[in-house]
mmCIF file of C-alpha atoms in Angstrom:
data_model
loop_
_atom_site.group_PDB
_atom_site.id
_atom_site.type_symbol
_atom_site.label_atom_id
_atom_site.label_comp_id
_atom_site.label_asym_id
_atom_site.label_seq_id
_atom_site.Cartn_x
_atom_site.Cartn_y
_atom_site.Cartn_z
ATOM 1 C CA MET A 1 0.000 0.000 0.000
ATOM 2 C CA ARG A 2 1.291 3.442 -0.943
ATOM 3 C CA PRO A 3 2.614 5.598 1.957
ATOM 4 C CA ALA A 4 0.349 8.464 0.886
ATOM 5 C CA LEU A 5 -2.675 6.255 1.551
ATOM 6 C CA ILE A 6 -1.367 4.999 4.876
ATOM 7 C CA THR A 7 -1.287 8.576 6.198
ATOM 8 C CA HIS A 8 -5.099 8.597 6.016
ATOM 9 C CA LEU A 9 -5.505 5.383 8.022
ATOM 10 C CA ARG A 10 -5.871 5.074 11.781
ATOM 11 C CA CYS A 11 -5.275 2.163 14.117
ATOM 12 C CA PRO A 12 -8.621 0.460 14.828
ATOM 13 C CA VAL A 13 -7.540 -0.189 18.426
ATOM 14 C CA CYS A 14 -6.230 3.196 19.600
ATOM 15 C CA ARG A 15 -6.922 5.531 16.638
ATOM 16 C CA ALA A 16 -3.245 6.502 16.341
ATOM 17 C CA PRO A 17 -1.675 7.022 12.891
ATOM 18 C CA PHE A 18 0.360 4.266 11.295
ATOM 19 C CA SER A 19 3.969 4.098 10.243
ATOM 20 C CA PRO A 20 4.298 2.390 6.862
ATOM 21 C CA GLY A 21 6.205 -0.847 6.575
ATOM 22 C CA GLU A 22 6.897 -3.313 3.816
ATOM 23 C CA ARG A 23 4.722 -6.053 5.266
ATOM 24 C CA ALA A 24 2.779 -4.481 8.130
ATOM 25 C CA LEU A 25 1.253 -1.276 9.437
ATOM 26 C CA ARG A 26 2.313 -0.372 12.971
ATOM 27 C CA CYS A 27 1.101 2.407 15.284
ATOM 28 C CA PRO A 28 3.151 4.058 18.087
ATOM 29 C CA GLN A 29 1.337 1.895 20.653
ATOM 30 C CA GLY A 30 2.710 -1.240 19.026
ATOM 31 C CA HIS A 31 -0.476 -2.470 17.371
ATOM 32 C CA ALA A 32 0.538 -4.105 14.087
ATOM 33 C CA PHE A 33 -1.517 -5.336 11.140
ATOM 34 C CA ASP A 34 -0.031 -7.493 8.407
ATOM 35 C CA VAL A 35 -0.533 -6.659 4.766
ATOM 36 C CA ALA A 36 -1.911 -9.773 3.067
ATOM 37 C CA ARG A 37 0.107 -11.138 0.173
ATOM 38 C CA GLN A 38 -2.798 -10.134 -2.108
ATOM 39 C CA GLY A 39 -2.215 -6.498 -1.124
ATOM 40 C CA TYR A 40 -5.020 -5.614 1.283
ATOM 41 C CA VAL A 41 -4.798 -5.048 5.035
ATOM 42 C CA ASP A 42 -7.339 -6.338 7.564
ATOM 43 C CA LEU A 43 -8.153 -3.610 10.102
ATOM 44 C CA THR A 44 -11.080 -5.311 11.817
ATOM 45 C CA ALA A 45 -8.711 -5.853 14.785
ATOM 46 C CA GLY A 46 -10.091 -9.317 15.409
ATOM 47 C CA ARG A 47 -13.646 -8.095 15.944
ATOM 48 C CA PRO A 48 -16.424 -10.141 14.315
ATOM 49 C CA ALA A 49 -17.369 -8.690 10.932
ATOM 50 C CA PRO A 50 -19.662 -9.862 8.151
ATOM 51 C CA THR A 51 -17.907 -12.077 5.646
ATOM 52 C CA GLY A 52 -19.474 -10.079 2.809
ATOM 53 C CA ASP A 53 -19.803 -11.328 -0.739
ATOM 54 C CA THR A 54 -18.609 -14.835 -1.507
ATOM 55 C CA ALA A 55 -15.921 -15.643 -4.050
ATOM 56 C CA GLU A 56 -18.649 -16.737 -6.469
ATOM 57 C CA MET A 57 -20.541 -13.450 -6.064
ATOM 58 C CA VAL A 58 -17.364 -11.444 -6.535
ATOM 59 C CA ALA A 59 -16.439 -13.361 -9.682
ATOM 60 C CA ALA A 60 -19.932 -12.785 -11.071
ATOM 61 C CA ARG A 61 -19.722 -9.059 -10.327
ATOM 62 C CA GLU A 62 -16.295 -8.746 -11.904
ATOM 63 C CA ALA A 63 -17.470 -10.492 -15.076
ATOM 64 C CA LEU A 64 -20.649 -8.445 -15.393
ATOM 65 C CA LEU A 65 -18.981 -5.082 -14.757
ATOM 66 C CA ALA A 66 -16.046 -5.897 -17.045
ATOM 67 C CA ALA A 67 -18.559 -6.499 -19.843
ATOM 68 C CA GLY A 68 -19.582 -2.839 -19.539
ATOM 69 C CA HIS A 69 -23.277 -3.329 -18.830
ATOM 70 C CA PHE A 70 -23.187 -0.863 -15.929
ATOM 71 C CA GLY A 71 -20.989 1.587 -17.818
ATOM 72 C CA ALA A 72 -23.561 4.365 -17.633
ATOM 73 C CA LEU A 73 -23.518 4.179 -13.847
ATOM 74 C CA SER A 74 -19.703 4.100 -13.703
ATOM 75 C CA ALA A 75 -19.521 7.155 -15.967
ATOM 76 C CA ALA A 76 -22.049 9.070 -13.864
ATOM 77 C CA VAL A 77 -20.218 8.280 -10.600
ATOM 78 C CA ALA A 78 -16.925 9.344 -12.185
ATOM 79 C CA GLU A 79 -18.430 12.582 -13.500
ATOM 80 C CA LEU A 80 -19.869 13.537 -10.112
ATOM 81 C CA THR A 81 -16.589 12.732 -8.366
ATOM 82 C CA GLY A 82 -14.584 14.711 -10.899
ATOM 83 C CA ARG A 83 -16.471 17.895 -10.040
ATOM 84 C CA GLU A 84 -15.407 17.758 -6.404
ATOM 85 C CA ARG A 85 -12.383 19.084 -4.532
ATOM 86 C CA PRO A 86 -9.131 17.153 -5.080
ATOM 87 C CA GLY A 87 -8.160 14.600 -2.500
ATOM 88 C CA LEU A 88 -8.825 11.103 -1.262
ATOM 89 C CA VAL A 89 -11.836 9.153 -2.536
ATOM 90 C CA VAL A 90 -13.139 6.482 -0.143
ATOM 91 C CA GLU A 91 -15.549 3.823 -1.367
ATOM 92 C CA VAL A 92 -17.431 1.981 1.365
ATOM 93 C CA GLY A 93 -18.711 -1.450 0.409
ATOM 94 C CA ALA A 94 -16.374 -1.158 -2.556
ATOM 95 C CA GLY A 95 -16.423 -4.778 -3.681
ATOM 96 C CA THR A 96 -13.917 -5.078 -6.525
ATOM 97 C CA ALA A 97 -13.411 -1.264 -6.522
ATOM 98 C CA HIS A 98 -14.840 -1.000 -10.048
ATOM 99 C CA TYR A 99 -16.563 2.326 -9.381
ATOM 100 C CA LEU A 100 -13.654 3.646 -7.337
ATOM 101 C CA ALA A 101 -11.266 2.935 -10.200
ATOM 102 C CA ALA A 102 -13.538 4.805 -12.601
ATOM 103 C CA ALA A 103 -13.893 7.732 -10.204
ATOM 104 C CA THR A 104 -10.176 8.116 -9.528
ATOM 105 C CA ALA A 105 -8.913 7.262 -13.049
ATOM 106 C CA GLY A 106 -5.303 7.225 -11.880
ATOM 107 C CA GLU A 107 -5.436 10.899 -10.861
ATOM 108 C CA ARG A 108 -6.579 10.601 -7.233
ATOM 109 C CA ASP A 109 -5.791 8.320 -4.342
ATOM 110 C CA GLY A 110 -8.575 5.866 -3.616
ATOM 111 C CA LEU A 111 -9.338 3.686 -0.612
ATOM 112 C CA ALA A 112 -11.562 0.630 -1.072
ATOM 113 C CA ILE A 113 -13.233 -0.589 2.126
ATOM 114 C CA ASP A 114 -15.166 -3.849 2.323
ATOM 115 C CA THR A 115 -15.600 -6.885 4.566
ATOM 116 C CA SER A 116 -15.298 -9.480 1.788
ATOM 117 C CA LYS A 117 -11.804 -10.898 1.457
ATOM 118 C CA PRO A 118 -12.432 -12.205 -2.089
ATOM 119 C CA ALA A 119 -13.542 -8.712 -3.106
ATOM 120 C CA LEU A 120 -10.556 -7.033 -1.464
ATOM 121 C CA ARG A 121 -8.125 -9.299 -3.291
ATOM 122 C CA ARG A 122 -9.428 -7.807 -6.518
ATOM 123 C CA ALA A 123 -9.791 -4.272 -5.147
ATOM 124 C CA ALA A 124 -6.103 -4.227 -4.197
ATOM 125 C CA ARG A 125 -5.299 -4.650 -7.904
ATOM 126 C CA ALA A 126 -7.834 -2.107 -9.197
ATOM 127 C CA GLY A 127 -5.300 0.690 -9.670
ATOM 128 C CA GLU A 128 -1.834 1.822 -8.673
ATOM 129 C CA ARG A 129 -3.248 4.589 -6.470
ATOM 130 C CA ILE A 130 -5.935 2.435 -4.838
ATOM 131 C CA GLY A 131 -5.486 0.729 -1.484
ATOM 132 C CA ALA A 132 -7.783 -1.934 -0.020
ATOM 133 C CA VAL A 133 -8.777 -2.289 3.631
ATOM 134 C CA ARG A 134 -11.010 -4.787 5.390
ATOM 135 C CA ALA A 135 -13.259 -2.955 7.830
ATOM 136 C CA ASP A 136 -16.904 -2.848 8.888
ATOM 137 C CA VAL A 137 -18.606 0.539 8.632
ATOM 138 C CA TRP A 138 -20.811 -0.312 11.623
ATOM 139 C CA GLN A 139 -17.748 -0.821 13.833
ATOM 140 C CA GLY A 140 -16.138 2.432 12.667
ATOM 141 C CA LEU A 141 -13.912 3.104 9.691
ATOM 142 C CA PRO A 142 -10.125 3.091 10.322
ATOM 143 C CA VAL A 143 -9.820 6.435 8.534
ATOM 144 C CA ALA A 144 -8.752 9.828 9.915
ATOM 145 C CA ASP A 145 -11.352 12.517 10.617
ATOM 146 C CA HIS A 146 -12.260 14.568 7.520
ATOM 147 C CA ALA A 147 -9.701 12.688 5.399
ATOM 148 C CA ALA A 148 -11.995 12.061 2.422
ATOM 149 C CA ALA A 149 -12.775 14.612 -0.267
ATOM 150 C CA VAL A 150 -15.425 12.215 -1.619
ATOM 151 C CA ILE A 151 -17.133 9.143 -0.195
ATOM 152 C CA LEU A 152 -18.755 6.700 -2.624
ATOM 153 C CA ASP A 153 -21.534 4.373 -1.539
ATOM 154 C CA VAL A 154 -22.792 2.276 -4.452
ATOM 155 C CA PHE A 155 -25.438 -0.266 -3.411
ATOM 156 C CA ALA A 156 -23.691 -0.495 -0.028
ATOM 157 C CA PRO A 157 -24.468 -0.078 3.689
ATOM 158 C CA ARG A 158 -24.549 3.484 5.023
ATOM 159 C CA SER A 159 -23.600 4.953 8.377
ATOM 160 C CA GLY A 160 -24.437 8.642 8.357
ATOM 161 C CA ALA A 161 -22.517 9.380 11.546
ATOM 162 C CA GLU A 162 -19.355 7.643 10.376
ATOM 163 C CA PHE A 163 -19.544 9.191 6.904
ATOM 164 C CA ALA A 164 -19.860 12.634 8.483
ATOM 165 C CA ARG A 165 -16.788 12.006 10.606
ATOM 166 C CA VAL A 166 -14.613 10.845 7.708
ATOM 167 C CA LEU A 167 -15.780 13.353 5.068
ATOM 168 C CA HIS A 168 -14.199 16.796 4.710
ATOM 169 C CA PRO A 169 -16.642 19.625 5.635
ATOM 170 C CA GLN A 170 -16.589 20.748 1.977
ATOM 171 C CA GLY A 171 -16.656 17.219 0.645
ATOM 172 C CA ALA A 172 -19.347 15.180 -1.085
ATOM 173 C CA LEU A 173 -21.064 11.880 -0.361
ATOM 174 C CA VAL A 174 -22.193 10.167 -3.590
ATOM 175 C CA VAL A 175 -24.822 7.451 -3.076
ATOM 176 C CA ALA A 176 -26.244 5.028 -5.632
ATOM 177 C CA THR A 177 -29.415 3.092 -4.802
ATOM 178 C CA PRO A 178 -31.608 0.914 -7.040
ATOM 179 C CA ALA A 179 -34.694 2.718 -8.371
ATOM 180 C CA ALA A 180 -38.114 1.122 -8.769
ATOM 181 C CA GLY A 181 -37.465 -0.277 -12.237
ATOM 182 C CA HIS A 182 -33.993 -1.669 -11.598
ATOM 183 C CA LEU A 183 -33.666 -5.020 -13.388
ATOM 184 C CA ALA A 184 -37.460 -5.268 -13.379
ATOM 185 C CA GLU A 185 -37.585 -7.674 -16.318
ATOM 186 C CA LEU A 186 -35.309 -10.181 -14.571
ATOM 187 C CA VAL A 187 -37.084 -9.667 -11.259
ATOM 188 C CA ASP A 188 -40.419 -10.570 -12.843
ATOM 189 C CA ALA A 189 -39.115 -13.461 -14.935
ATOM 190 C CA LEU A 190 -36.952 -15.090 -12.280
ATOM 191 C CA GLY A 191 -38.684 -14.182 -9.028
ATOM 192 C CA LEU A 192 -35.811 -12.078 -7.692
ATOM 193 C CA ILE A 193 -35.864 -9.708 -4.725
ATOM 194 C CA ARG A 194 -37.782 -6.540 -5.522
ATOM 195 C CA VAL A 195 -36.646 -3.023 -4.705
ATOM 196 C CA ASP A 196 -38.140 -1.853 -1.426
ATOM 197 C CA PRO A 197 -40.627 0.920 -2.313
ATOM 198 C CA ALA A 198 -39.577 2.715 0.887
ATOM 199 C CA LYS A 199 -35.862 2.670 -0.037
ATOM 200 C CA GLY A 200 -35.763 6.419 -0.763
ATOM 201 C CA GLU A 201 -37.390 7.209 2.553
ATOM 202 C CA ARG A 202 -34.942 4.968 4.408
ATOM 203 C CA LEU A 203 -32.029 6.631 2.641
ATOM 204 C CA HIS A 204 -33.147 10.044 3.856
ATOM 205 C CA ARG A 205 -33.656 8.801 7.397
ATOM 206 C CA SER A 206 -30.160 7.317 7.475
ATOM 207 C CA LEU A 207 -28.439 10.502 6.271
ATOM 208 C CA ASP A 208 -30.615 13.521 7.143
ATOM 209 C CA PRO A 209 -29.225 14.109 10.655
ATOM 210 C CA TRP A 210 -25.744 14.696 9.215
ATOM 211 C CA PHE A 211 -26.209 15.605 5.532
ATOM 212 C CA LEU A 212 -28.238 17.764 3.167
ATOM 213 C CA ARG A 213 -29.139 16.388 -0.242
ATOM 214 C CA ALA A 214 -27.598 18.676 -2.859
ATOM 215 C CA GLU A 215 -28.371 16.857 -6.107
ATOM 216 C CA ALA A 216 -30.325 13.929 -7.493
ATOM 217 C CA ARG A 217 -30.290 12.282 -10.893
ATOM 218 C CA ARG A 218 -31.593 9.083 -12.457
ATOM 219 C CA VAL A 219 -29.384 6.729 -14.435
ATOM 220 C CA ARG A 220 -31.657 4.603 -16.583
ATOM 221 C CA THR A 221 -30.622 2.606 -19.641
ATOM 222 C CA PRO A 222 -31.775 -0.615 -21.349
ATOM 223 C CA LEU A 223 -29.537 -3.677 -21.228
ATOM 224 C CA ALA A 224 -29.316 -6.546 -23.709
ATOM 225 C CA LEU A 225 -27.790 -9.526 -21.959
ATOM 226 C CA GLY A 226 -26.477 -12.889 -22.967
ATOM 227 C CA ARG A 227 -27.455 -15.764 -20.709
ATOM 228 C CA ALA A 228 -24.039 -15.801 -19.029
ATOM 229 C CA ASP A 229 -24.278 -12.089 -18.223
ATOM 230 C CA ALA A 230 -27.832 -12.443 -16.949
ATOM 231 C CA PHE A 231 -26.708 -15.318 -14.714
ATOM 232 C CA ALA A 232 -23.827 -13.177 -13.420
ATOM 233 C CA LEU A 233 -26.198 -10.297 -12.755
ATOM 234 C CA VAL A 234 -28.349 -12.508 -10.551
ATOM 235 C CA GLY A 235 -25.309 -14.053 -8.890
ATOM 236 C CA MET A 236 -23.646 -10.771 -7.946
ATOM 237 C CA GLY A 237 -26.529 -9.200 -6.023
ATOM 238 C CA PRO A 238 -28.684 -9.848 -2.960
ATOM 239 C CA SER A 239 -30.823 -12.361 -4.836
ATOM 240 C CA ALA A 240 -27.802 -14.679 -4.868
ATOM 241 C CA TRP A 241 -28.474 -15.409 -1.195
ATOM 242 C CA HIS A 242 -32.094 -16.402 -1.863
ATOM 243 C CA THR A 243 -32.115 -18.286 -5.167
ATOM 244 C CA ASP A 244 -31.036 -21.690 -6.450
ATOM 245 C CA PRO A 245 -28.325 -21.201 -9.107
ATOM 246 C CA ASP A 246 -29.371 -24.343 -10.984
ATOM 247 C CA LYS A 247 -32.978 -23.156 -11.194
ATOM 248 C CA ILE A 248 -31.863 -19.709 -12.363
ATOM 249 C CA ARG A 249 -29.620 -21.234 -15.025
ATOM 250 C CA ALA A 250 -32.454 -23.502 -16.225
ATOM 251 C CA ALA A 251 -34.889 -20.588 -16.401
ATOM 252 C CA LEU A 252 -32.416 -18.526 -18.400
ATOM 253 C CA GLU A 253 -31.873 -21.387 -20.854
ATOM 254 C CA GLY A 254 -35.541 -21.091 -21.770
ATOM 255 C CA MET A 255 -35.273 -17.359 -22.538
ATOM 256 C CA PRO A 256 -34.258 -16.098 -25.987
ATOM 257 C CA GLU A 257 -31.160 -13.920 -26.289
ATOM 258 C CA PRO A 258 -30.595 -11.071 -25.871
ATOM 259 C CA ILE A 259 -32.359 -11.016 -22.523
ATOM 260 C CA PRO A 260 -33.740 -7.534 -21.749
ATOM 261 C CA ALA A 261 -33.181 -5.750 -18.449
ATOM 262 C CA THR A 262 -33.108 -2.148 -17.294
ATOM 263 C CA LEU A 263 -30.371 -0.413 -15.359
ATOM 264 C CA ASP A 264 -32.376 1.990 -13.184
ATOM 265 C CA VAL A 265 -30.456 3.733 -10.406
ATOM 266 C CA ASP A 266 -30.949 6.832 -8.275
ATOM 267 C CA LEU A 267 -27.753 8.842 -7.760
ATOM 268 C CA THR A 268 -27.732 11.440 -5.001
ATOM 269 C CA VAL A 269 -25.060 13.846 -3.801
ATOM 270 C CA TRP A 270 -25.030 14.886 -0.142
ATOM 271 C CA ARG A 271 -23.169 17.664 1.674
ATOM 272 C CA PRO A 272 -22.324 17.766 5.370
ATOM 273 C CA ARG A 273 -24.736 19.895 7.383
ATOM 274 C CA PRO A 274 -23.088 23.115 8.559
ATOM 275 C CA LYS A 275 -22.006 23.104 12.185
ATOM 276 C CA ASP A 276 -24.031 25.376 14.470
#
């Protein structure tokens, strides 16, 4: 991990800054955390954390995103990030760091945070200026106060209080959530999990105490999928936990190609509430 990124990290035990090392991060209190051979560092400090996406889910996501089907969303996230102040971009629930890589484009430092080890192995290779850290947002991010110029949250858990602590007072929080029509054709045909109609209301409740919504836009585009891509799309999301892969594959075999679906996502930009 690059020394410039390590300066933004804090020890999850005592909150002290780290000194960079070749194979470990160490704070002045002697707490040390090894850098995995795949390039990420686990800063959960031994506390229980969700295992996150499985290796199969991560592989499905990598294949689907590499095919460019969510390119419109990647471009929109990158455009919103590019308008903001220079500095560190932190993606929470980053997965393979696909969106973070698009948003930084080799010109900014990026920090990918996730709980899934299979995802972090890929995130650590997403770009030369991207570092990968295992941490759980609900336990507190191992990031210095106000270190981030931009926080990205794309289909990921949100902690308004922790985001407000980590984000610079003039920074931006960019959030992507599925809109009502997201993947509706596949949802109907395959019996997948539907978008919660109260998702927008829950988003506001989770962020309003700390943030003001500054902008909203809709990213909506039709998709034409091969069966393999449609299978990956099911396998990379929450429906993967609730469906039988063999039944999904059989259902897709009976559908003519290309299989239609709709990318339908709400993108919102939030600013920290001014201090009284």
